PDB file of C-alpha atoms in Angstrom:
ATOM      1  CA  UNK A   1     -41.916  52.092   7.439  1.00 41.00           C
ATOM      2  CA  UNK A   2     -42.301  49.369   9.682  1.00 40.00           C
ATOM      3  CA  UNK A   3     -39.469  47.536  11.799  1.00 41.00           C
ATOM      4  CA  UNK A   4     -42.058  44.598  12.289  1.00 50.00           C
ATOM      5  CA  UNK A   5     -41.497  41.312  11.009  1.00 68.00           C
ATOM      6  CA  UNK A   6     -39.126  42.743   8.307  1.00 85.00           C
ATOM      7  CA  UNK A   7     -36.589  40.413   6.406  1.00 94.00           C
ATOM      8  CA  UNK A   8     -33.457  42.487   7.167  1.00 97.00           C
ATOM      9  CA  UNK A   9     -31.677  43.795   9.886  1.00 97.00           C
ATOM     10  CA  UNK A  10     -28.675  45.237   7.767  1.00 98.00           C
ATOM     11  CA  UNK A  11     -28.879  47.435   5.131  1.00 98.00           C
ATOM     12  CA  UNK A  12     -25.139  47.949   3.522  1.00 98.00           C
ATOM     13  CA  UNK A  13     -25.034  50.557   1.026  1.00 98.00           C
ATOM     14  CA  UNK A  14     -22.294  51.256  -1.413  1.00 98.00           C
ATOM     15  CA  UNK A  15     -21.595  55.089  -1.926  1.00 97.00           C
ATOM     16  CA  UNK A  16     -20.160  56.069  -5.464  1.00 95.00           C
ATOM     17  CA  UNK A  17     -22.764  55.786  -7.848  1.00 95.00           C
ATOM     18  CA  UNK A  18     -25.550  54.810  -5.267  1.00 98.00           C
ATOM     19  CA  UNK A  19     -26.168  57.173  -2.503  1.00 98.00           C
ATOM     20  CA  UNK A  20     -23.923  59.664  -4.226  1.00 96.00           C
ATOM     21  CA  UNK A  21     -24.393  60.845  -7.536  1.00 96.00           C
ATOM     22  CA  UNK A  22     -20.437  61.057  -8.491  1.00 93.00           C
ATOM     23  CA  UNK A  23     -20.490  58.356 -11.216  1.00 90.00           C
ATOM     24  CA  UNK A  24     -19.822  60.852 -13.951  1.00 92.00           C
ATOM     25  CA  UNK A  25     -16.884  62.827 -11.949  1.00 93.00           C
ATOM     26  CA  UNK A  26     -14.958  59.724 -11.105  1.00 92.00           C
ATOM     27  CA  UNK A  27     -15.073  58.699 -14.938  1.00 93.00           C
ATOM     28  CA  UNK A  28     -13.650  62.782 -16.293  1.00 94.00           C
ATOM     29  CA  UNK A  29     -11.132  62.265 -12.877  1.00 93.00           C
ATOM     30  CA  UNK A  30      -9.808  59.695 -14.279  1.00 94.00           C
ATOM     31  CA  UNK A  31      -9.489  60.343 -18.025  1.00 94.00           C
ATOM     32  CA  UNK A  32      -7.923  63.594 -17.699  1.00 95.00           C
ATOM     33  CA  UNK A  33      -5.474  62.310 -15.156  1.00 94.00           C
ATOM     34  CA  UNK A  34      -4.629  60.067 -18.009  1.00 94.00           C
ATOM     35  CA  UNK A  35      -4.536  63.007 -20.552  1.00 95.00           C
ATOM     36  CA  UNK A  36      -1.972  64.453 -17.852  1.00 95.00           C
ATOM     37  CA  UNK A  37       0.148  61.638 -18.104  1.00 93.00           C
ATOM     38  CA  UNK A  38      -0.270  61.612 -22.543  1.00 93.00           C
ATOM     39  CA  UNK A  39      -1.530  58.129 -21.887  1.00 93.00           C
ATOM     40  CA  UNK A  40      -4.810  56.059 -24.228  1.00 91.00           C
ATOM     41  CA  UNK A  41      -8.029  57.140 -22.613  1.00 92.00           C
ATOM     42  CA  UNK A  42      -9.967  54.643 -21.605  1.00 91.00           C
ATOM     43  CA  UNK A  43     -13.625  55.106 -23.100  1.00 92.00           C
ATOM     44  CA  UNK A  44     -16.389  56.086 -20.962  1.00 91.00           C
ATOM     45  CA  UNK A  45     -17.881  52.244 -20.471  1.00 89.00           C
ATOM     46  CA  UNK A  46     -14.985  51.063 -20.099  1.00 89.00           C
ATOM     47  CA  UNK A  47     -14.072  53.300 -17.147  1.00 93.00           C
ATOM     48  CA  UNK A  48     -17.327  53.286 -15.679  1.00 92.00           C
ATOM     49  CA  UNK A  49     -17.069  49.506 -15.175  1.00 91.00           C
ATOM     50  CA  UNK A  50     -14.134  50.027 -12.275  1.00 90.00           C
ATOM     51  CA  UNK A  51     -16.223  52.025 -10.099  1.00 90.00           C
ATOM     52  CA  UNK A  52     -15.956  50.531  -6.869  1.00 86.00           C
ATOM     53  CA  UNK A  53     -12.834  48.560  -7.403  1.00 87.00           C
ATOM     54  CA  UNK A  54     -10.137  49.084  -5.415  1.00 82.00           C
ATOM     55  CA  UNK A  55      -7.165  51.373  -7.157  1.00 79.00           C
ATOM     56  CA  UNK A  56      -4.689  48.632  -7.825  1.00 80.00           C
ATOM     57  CA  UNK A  57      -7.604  46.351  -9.447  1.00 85.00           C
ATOM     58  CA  UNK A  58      -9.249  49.359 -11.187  1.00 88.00           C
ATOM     59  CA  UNK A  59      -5.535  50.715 -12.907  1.00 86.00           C
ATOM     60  CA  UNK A  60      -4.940  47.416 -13.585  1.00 88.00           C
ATOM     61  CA  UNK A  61      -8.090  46.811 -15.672  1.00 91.00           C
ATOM     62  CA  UNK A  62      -7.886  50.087 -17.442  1.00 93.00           C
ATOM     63  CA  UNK A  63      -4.300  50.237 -18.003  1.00 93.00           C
ATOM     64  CA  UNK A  64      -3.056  47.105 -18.391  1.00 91.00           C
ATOM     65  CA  UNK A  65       0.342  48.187 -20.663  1.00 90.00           C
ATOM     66  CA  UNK A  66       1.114  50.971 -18.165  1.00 91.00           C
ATOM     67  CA  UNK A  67       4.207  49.601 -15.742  1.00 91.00           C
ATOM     68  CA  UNK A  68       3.105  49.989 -12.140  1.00 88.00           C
ATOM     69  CA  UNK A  69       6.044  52.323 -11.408  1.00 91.00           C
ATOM     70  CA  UNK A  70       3.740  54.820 -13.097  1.00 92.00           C
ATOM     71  CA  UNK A  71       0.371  54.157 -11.049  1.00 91.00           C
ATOM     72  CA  UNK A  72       1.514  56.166  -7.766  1.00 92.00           C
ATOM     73  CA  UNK A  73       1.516  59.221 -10.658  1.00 93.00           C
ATOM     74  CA  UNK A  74      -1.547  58.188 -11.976  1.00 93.00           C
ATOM     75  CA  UNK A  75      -3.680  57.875  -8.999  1.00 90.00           C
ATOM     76  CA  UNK A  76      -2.240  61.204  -7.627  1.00 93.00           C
ATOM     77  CA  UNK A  77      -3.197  62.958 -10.894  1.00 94.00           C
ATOM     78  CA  UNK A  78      -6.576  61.361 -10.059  1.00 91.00           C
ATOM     79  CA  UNK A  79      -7.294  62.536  -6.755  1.00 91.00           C
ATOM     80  CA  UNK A  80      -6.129  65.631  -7.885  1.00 93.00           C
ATOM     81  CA  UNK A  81      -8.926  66.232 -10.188  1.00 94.00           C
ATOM     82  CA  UNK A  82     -11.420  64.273  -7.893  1.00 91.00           C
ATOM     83  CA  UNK A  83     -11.015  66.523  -5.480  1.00 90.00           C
ATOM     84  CA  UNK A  84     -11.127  69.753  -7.442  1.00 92.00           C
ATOM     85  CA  UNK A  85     -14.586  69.257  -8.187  1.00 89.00           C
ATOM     86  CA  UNK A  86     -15.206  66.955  -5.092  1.00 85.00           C
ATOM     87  CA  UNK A  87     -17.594  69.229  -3.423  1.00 85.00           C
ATOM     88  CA  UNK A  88     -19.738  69.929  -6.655  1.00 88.00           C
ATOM     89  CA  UNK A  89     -21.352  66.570  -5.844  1.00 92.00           C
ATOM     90  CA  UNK A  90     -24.664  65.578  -4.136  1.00 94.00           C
ATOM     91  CA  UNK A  91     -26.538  62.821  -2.872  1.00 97.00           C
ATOM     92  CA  UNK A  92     -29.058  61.443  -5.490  1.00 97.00           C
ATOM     93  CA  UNK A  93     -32.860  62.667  -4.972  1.00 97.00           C
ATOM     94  CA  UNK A  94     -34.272  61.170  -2.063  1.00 97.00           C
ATOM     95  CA  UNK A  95     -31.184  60.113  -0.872  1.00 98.00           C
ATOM     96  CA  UNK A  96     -31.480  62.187   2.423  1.00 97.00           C
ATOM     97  CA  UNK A  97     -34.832  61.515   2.835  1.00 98.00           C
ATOM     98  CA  UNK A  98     -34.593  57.824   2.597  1.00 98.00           C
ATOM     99  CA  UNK A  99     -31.408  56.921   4.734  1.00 98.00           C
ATOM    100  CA  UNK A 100     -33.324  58.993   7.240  1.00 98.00           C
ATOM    101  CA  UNK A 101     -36.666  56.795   7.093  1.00 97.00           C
ATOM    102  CA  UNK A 102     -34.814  53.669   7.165  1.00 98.00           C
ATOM    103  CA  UNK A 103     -32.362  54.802  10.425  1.00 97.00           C
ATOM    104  CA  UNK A 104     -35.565  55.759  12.308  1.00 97.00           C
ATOM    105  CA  UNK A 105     -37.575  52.389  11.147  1.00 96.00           C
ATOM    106  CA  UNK A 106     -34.673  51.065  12.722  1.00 96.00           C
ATOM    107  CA  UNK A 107     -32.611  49.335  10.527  1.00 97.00           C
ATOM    108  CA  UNK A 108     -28.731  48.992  10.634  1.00 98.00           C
ATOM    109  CA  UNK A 109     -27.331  50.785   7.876  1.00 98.00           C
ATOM    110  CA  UNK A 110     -23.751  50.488   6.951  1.00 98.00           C
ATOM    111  CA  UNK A 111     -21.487  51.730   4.013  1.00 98.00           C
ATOM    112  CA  UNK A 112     -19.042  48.850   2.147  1.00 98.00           C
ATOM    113  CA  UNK A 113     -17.549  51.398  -0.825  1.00 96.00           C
ATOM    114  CA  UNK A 114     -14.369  51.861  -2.929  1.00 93.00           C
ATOM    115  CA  UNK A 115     -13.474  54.869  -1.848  1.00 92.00           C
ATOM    116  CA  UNK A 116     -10.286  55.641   0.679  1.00 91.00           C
ATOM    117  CA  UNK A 117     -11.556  55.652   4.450  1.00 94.00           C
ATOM    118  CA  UNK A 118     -10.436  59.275   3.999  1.00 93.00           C
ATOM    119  CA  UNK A 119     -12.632  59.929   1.117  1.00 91.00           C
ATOM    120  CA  UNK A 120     -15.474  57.975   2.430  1.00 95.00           C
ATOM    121  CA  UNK A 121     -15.540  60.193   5.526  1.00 96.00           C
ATOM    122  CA  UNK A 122     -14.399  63.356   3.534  1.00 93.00           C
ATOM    123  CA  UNK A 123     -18.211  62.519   1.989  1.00 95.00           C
ATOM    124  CA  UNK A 124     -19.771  61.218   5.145  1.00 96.00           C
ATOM    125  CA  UNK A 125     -19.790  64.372   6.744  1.00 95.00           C
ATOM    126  CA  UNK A 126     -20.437  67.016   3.821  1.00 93.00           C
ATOM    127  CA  UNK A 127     -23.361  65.106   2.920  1.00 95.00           C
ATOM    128  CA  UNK A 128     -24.554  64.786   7.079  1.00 95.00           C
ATOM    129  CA  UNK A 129     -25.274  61.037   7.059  1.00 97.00           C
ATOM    130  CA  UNK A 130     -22.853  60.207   9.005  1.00 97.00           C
ATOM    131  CA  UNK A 131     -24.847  60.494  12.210  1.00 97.00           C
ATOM    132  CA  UNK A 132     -26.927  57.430  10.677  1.00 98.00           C
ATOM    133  CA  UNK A 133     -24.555  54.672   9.934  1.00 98.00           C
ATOM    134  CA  UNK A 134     -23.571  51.978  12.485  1.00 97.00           C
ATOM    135  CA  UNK A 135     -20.487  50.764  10.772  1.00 98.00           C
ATOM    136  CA  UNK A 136     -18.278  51.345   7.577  1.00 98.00           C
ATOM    137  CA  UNK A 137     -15.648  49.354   5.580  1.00 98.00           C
ATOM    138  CA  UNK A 138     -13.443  50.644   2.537  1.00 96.00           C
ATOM    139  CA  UNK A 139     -10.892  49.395  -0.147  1.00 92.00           C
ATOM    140  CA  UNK A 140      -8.183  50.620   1.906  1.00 92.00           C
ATOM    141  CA  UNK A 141      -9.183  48.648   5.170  1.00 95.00           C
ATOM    142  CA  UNK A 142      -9.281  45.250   3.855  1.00 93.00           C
ATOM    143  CA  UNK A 143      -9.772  42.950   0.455  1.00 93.00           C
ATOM    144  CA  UNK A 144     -11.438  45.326  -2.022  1.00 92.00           C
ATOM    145  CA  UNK A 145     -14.994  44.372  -4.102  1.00 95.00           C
ATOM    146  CA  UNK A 146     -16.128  41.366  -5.000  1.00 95.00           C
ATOM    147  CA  UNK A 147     -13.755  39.508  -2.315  1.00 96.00           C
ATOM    148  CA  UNK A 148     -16.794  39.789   0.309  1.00 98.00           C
ATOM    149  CA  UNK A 149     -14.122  40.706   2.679  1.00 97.00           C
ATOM    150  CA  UNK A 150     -16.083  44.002   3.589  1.00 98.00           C
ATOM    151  CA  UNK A 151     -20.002  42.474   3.726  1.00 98.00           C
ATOM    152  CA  UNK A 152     -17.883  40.072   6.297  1.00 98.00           C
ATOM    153  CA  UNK A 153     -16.315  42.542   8.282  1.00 98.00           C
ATOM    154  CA  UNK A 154     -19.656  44.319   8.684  1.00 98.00           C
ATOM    155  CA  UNK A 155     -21.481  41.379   9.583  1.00 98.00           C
ATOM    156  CA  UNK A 156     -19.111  40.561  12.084  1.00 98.00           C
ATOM    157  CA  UNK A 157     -18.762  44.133  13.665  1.00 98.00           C
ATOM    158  CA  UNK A 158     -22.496  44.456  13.772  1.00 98.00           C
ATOM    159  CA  UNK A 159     -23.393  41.100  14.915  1.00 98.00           C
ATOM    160  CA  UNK A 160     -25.757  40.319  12.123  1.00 98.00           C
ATOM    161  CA  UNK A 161     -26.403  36.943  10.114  1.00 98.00           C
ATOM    162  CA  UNK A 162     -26.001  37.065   6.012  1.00 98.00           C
ATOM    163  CA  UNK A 163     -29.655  35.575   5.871  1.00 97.00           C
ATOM    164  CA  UNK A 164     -30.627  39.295   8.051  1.00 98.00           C
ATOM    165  CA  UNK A 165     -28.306  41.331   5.623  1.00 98.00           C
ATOM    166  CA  UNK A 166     -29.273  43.459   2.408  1.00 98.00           C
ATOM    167  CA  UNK A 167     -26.366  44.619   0.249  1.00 98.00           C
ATOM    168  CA  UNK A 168     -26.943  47.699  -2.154  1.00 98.00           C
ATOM    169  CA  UNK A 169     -25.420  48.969  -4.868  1.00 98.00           C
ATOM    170  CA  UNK A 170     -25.207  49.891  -8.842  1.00 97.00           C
ATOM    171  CA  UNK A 171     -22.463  47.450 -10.263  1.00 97.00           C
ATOM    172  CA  UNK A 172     -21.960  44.284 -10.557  1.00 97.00           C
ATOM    173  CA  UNK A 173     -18.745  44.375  -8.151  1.00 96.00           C
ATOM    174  CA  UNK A 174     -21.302  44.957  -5.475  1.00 98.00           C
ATOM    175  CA  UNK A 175     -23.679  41.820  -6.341  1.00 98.00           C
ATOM    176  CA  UNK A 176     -20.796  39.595  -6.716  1.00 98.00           C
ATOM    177  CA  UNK A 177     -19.766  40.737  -3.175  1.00 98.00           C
ATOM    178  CA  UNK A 178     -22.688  39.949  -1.991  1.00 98.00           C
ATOM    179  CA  UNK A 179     -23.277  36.497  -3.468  1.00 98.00           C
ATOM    180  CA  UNK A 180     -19.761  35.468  -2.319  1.00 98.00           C
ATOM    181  CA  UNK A 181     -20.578  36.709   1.175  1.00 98.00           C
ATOM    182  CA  UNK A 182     -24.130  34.752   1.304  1.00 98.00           C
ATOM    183  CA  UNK A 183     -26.492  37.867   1.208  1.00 98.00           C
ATOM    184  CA  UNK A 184     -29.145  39.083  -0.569  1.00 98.00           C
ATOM    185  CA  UNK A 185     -28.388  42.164  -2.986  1.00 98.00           C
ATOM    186  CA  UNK A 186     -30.773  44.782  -4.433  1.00 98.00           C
ATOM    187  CA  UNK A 187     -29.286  46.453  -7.566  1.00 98.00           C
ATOM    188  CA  UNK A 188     -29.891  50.220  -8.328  1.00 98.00           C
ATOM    189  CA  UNK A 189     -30.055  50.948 -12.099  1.00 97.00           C
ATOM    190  CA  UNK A 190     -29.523  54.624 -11.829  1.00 96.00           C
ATOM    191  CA  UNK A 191     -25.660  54.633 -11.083  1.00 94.00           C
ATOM    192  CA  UNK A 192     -22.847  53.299 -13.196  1.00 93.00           C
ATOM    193  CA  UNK A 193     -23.237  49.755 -14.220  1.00 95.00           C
ATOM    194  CA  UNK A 194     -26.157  49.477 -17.110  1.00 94.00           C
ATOM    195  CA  UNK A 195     -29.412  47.657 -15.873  1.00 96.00           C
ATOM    196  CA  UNK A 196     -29.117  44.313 -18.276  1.00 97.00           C
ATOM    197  CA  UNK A 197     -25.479  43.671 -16.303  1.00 96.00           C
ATOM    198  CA  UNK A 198     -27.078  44.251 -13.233  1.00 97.00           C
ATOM    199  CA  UNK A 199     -30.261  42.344 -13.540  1.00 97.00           C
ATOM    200  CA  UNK A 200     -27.823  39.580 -15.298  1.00 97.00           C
ATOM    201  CA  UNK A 201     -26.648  38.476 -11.511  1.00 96.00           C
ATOM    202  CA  UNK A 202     -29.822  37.834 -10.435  1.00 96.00           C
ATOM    203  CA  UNK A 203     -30.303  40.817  -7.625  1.00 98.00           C
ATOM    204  CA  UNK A 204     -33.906  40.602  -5.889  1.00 98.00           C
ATOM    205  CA  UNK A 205     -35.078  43.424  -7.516  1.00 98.00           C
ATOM    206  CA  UNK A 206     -33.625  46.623  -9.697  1.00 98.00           C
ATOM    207  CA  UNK A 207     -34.843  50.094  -8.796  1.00 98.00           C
ATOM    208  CA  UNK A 208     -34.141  53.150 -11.089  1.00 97.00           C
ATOM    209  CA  UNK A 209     -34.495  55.877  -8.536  1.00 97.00           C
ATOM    210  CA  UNK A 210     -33.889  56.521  -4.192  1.00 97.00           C
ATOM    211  CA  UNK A 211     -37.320  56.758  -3.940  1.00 97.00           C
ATOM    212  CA  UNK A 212     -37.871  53.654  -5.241  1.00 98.00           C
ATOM    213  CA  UNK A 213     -35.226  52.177  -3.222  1.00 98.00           C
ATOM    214  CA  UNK A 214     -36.674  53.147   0.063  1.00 98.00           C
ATOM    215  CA  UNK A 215     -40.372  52.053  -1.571  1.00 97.00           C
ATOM    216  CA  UNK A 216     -38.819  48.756  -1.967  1.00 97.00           C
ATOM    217  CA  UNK A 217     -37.398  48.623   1.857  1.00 97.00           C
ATOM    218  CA  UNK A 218     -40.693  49.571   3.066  1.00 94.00           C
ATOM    219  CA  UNK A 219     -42.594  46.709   1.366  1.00 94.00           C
ATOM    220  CA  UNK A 220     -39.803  44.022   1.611  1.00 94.00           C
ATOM    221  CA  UNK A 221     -37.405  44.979   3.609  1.00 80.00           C
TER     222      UNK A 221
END
């Protein structure tokens, strides 16, 4: 890679689903914590839709007949199986490899992700990228995805202009974000939002793998 006349100074990566490869868990987390509380379970689509939502937003969506009295239960029954198979997960292939490339090309990297600032560090460090992100924003900080609340916060911390900024992620939450927030998004088809949505919003491109992610950065970013 190159850090030479490059289009971007910001790269802002969401987590679930695009560095991490925890799509799948976070859909079985939260059906069986449903099961626990002898509540419909959502289908599979269905749930995999609200990754990247913040909690209230996601429940909401899935469980819209369920009184919010009952969603403190519900999202503890979810953590609870989250977490039991929490550190079963890995980054996607290429993952490592990739953030590492683009960190010493000299980018800005940043995560803007769903998760809890706990969980998002919980993953941070058992994965060892934290070392190469500048700056991080998460549902429980601020205005969850698509409010562009967290592209602005980041842009702000880091001192960089939308036109220099490069938002990445696999749903549609994280294009919308973007497009709110005035930056360019690249969509990765590999995570949990199906390509067609994706593509649907207009992204600058749609990879289907990390390594052609960091191809893509190294040619246009």
């Amino acid at each position: 890679m190159t850090a030479v006349a490059r289009s971007f100074d910001l790269l802002v990566f969401d987590w679930d689903g695009t560095l991490m490869d925890s799509a799948a868990h976070i859909v079985d987390s939260i059906r069986a914590a449903a099961r626990d509380l002898e509540i419909d379970l959502p289908s599979e689509q269905h749930t995999r839709h609200i990754i990247g939502l913040g909690l209230v937003d996601a429940l909401t969506y899935l469980f819209p007949s369920l009184p919010r009295a009952d969603y403190p239960r519900l999202a503890e029954r979810y953590r609870y199986h989250y977490l039991a198979g929490d550190h079963k997960l890995s980054l996607f292939a290429g993952a490592e490899e990739g953030i590492r490339a683009m960190h010493a090309a000299g980018f800005g990297l940043a995560v803007a992700t769903g998760k809890s600032r706990q969980g998002l560090d919980r993953s941070l460090e058992s994965s060892g990228l934290a070392v190469f992100f500048h700056a991080s924003r998460c549902a429980d900080e601020g205005l969850p995805k698509p409010h562009p609340d967290m592209l602005l916060y980041l842009m702000k911390t880091l001192a960089v202009d939308p036109r220099r900024t490069l938002m990445i992620g696999d749903t549609t939450h994280d294009l919308e974000m973007a497009r709110s927030a005035g930056v360019s998004a690249l969509a990765v088809g590999y995570g949990a939002h199906a390509r067609a949505s994706l593509e649907a919003r207009e992204p600058l491109a749609c990879v289907m793998s990390f390594a052609e992610l960091t191809g893509w950065v190294q040619q246009n970013g």
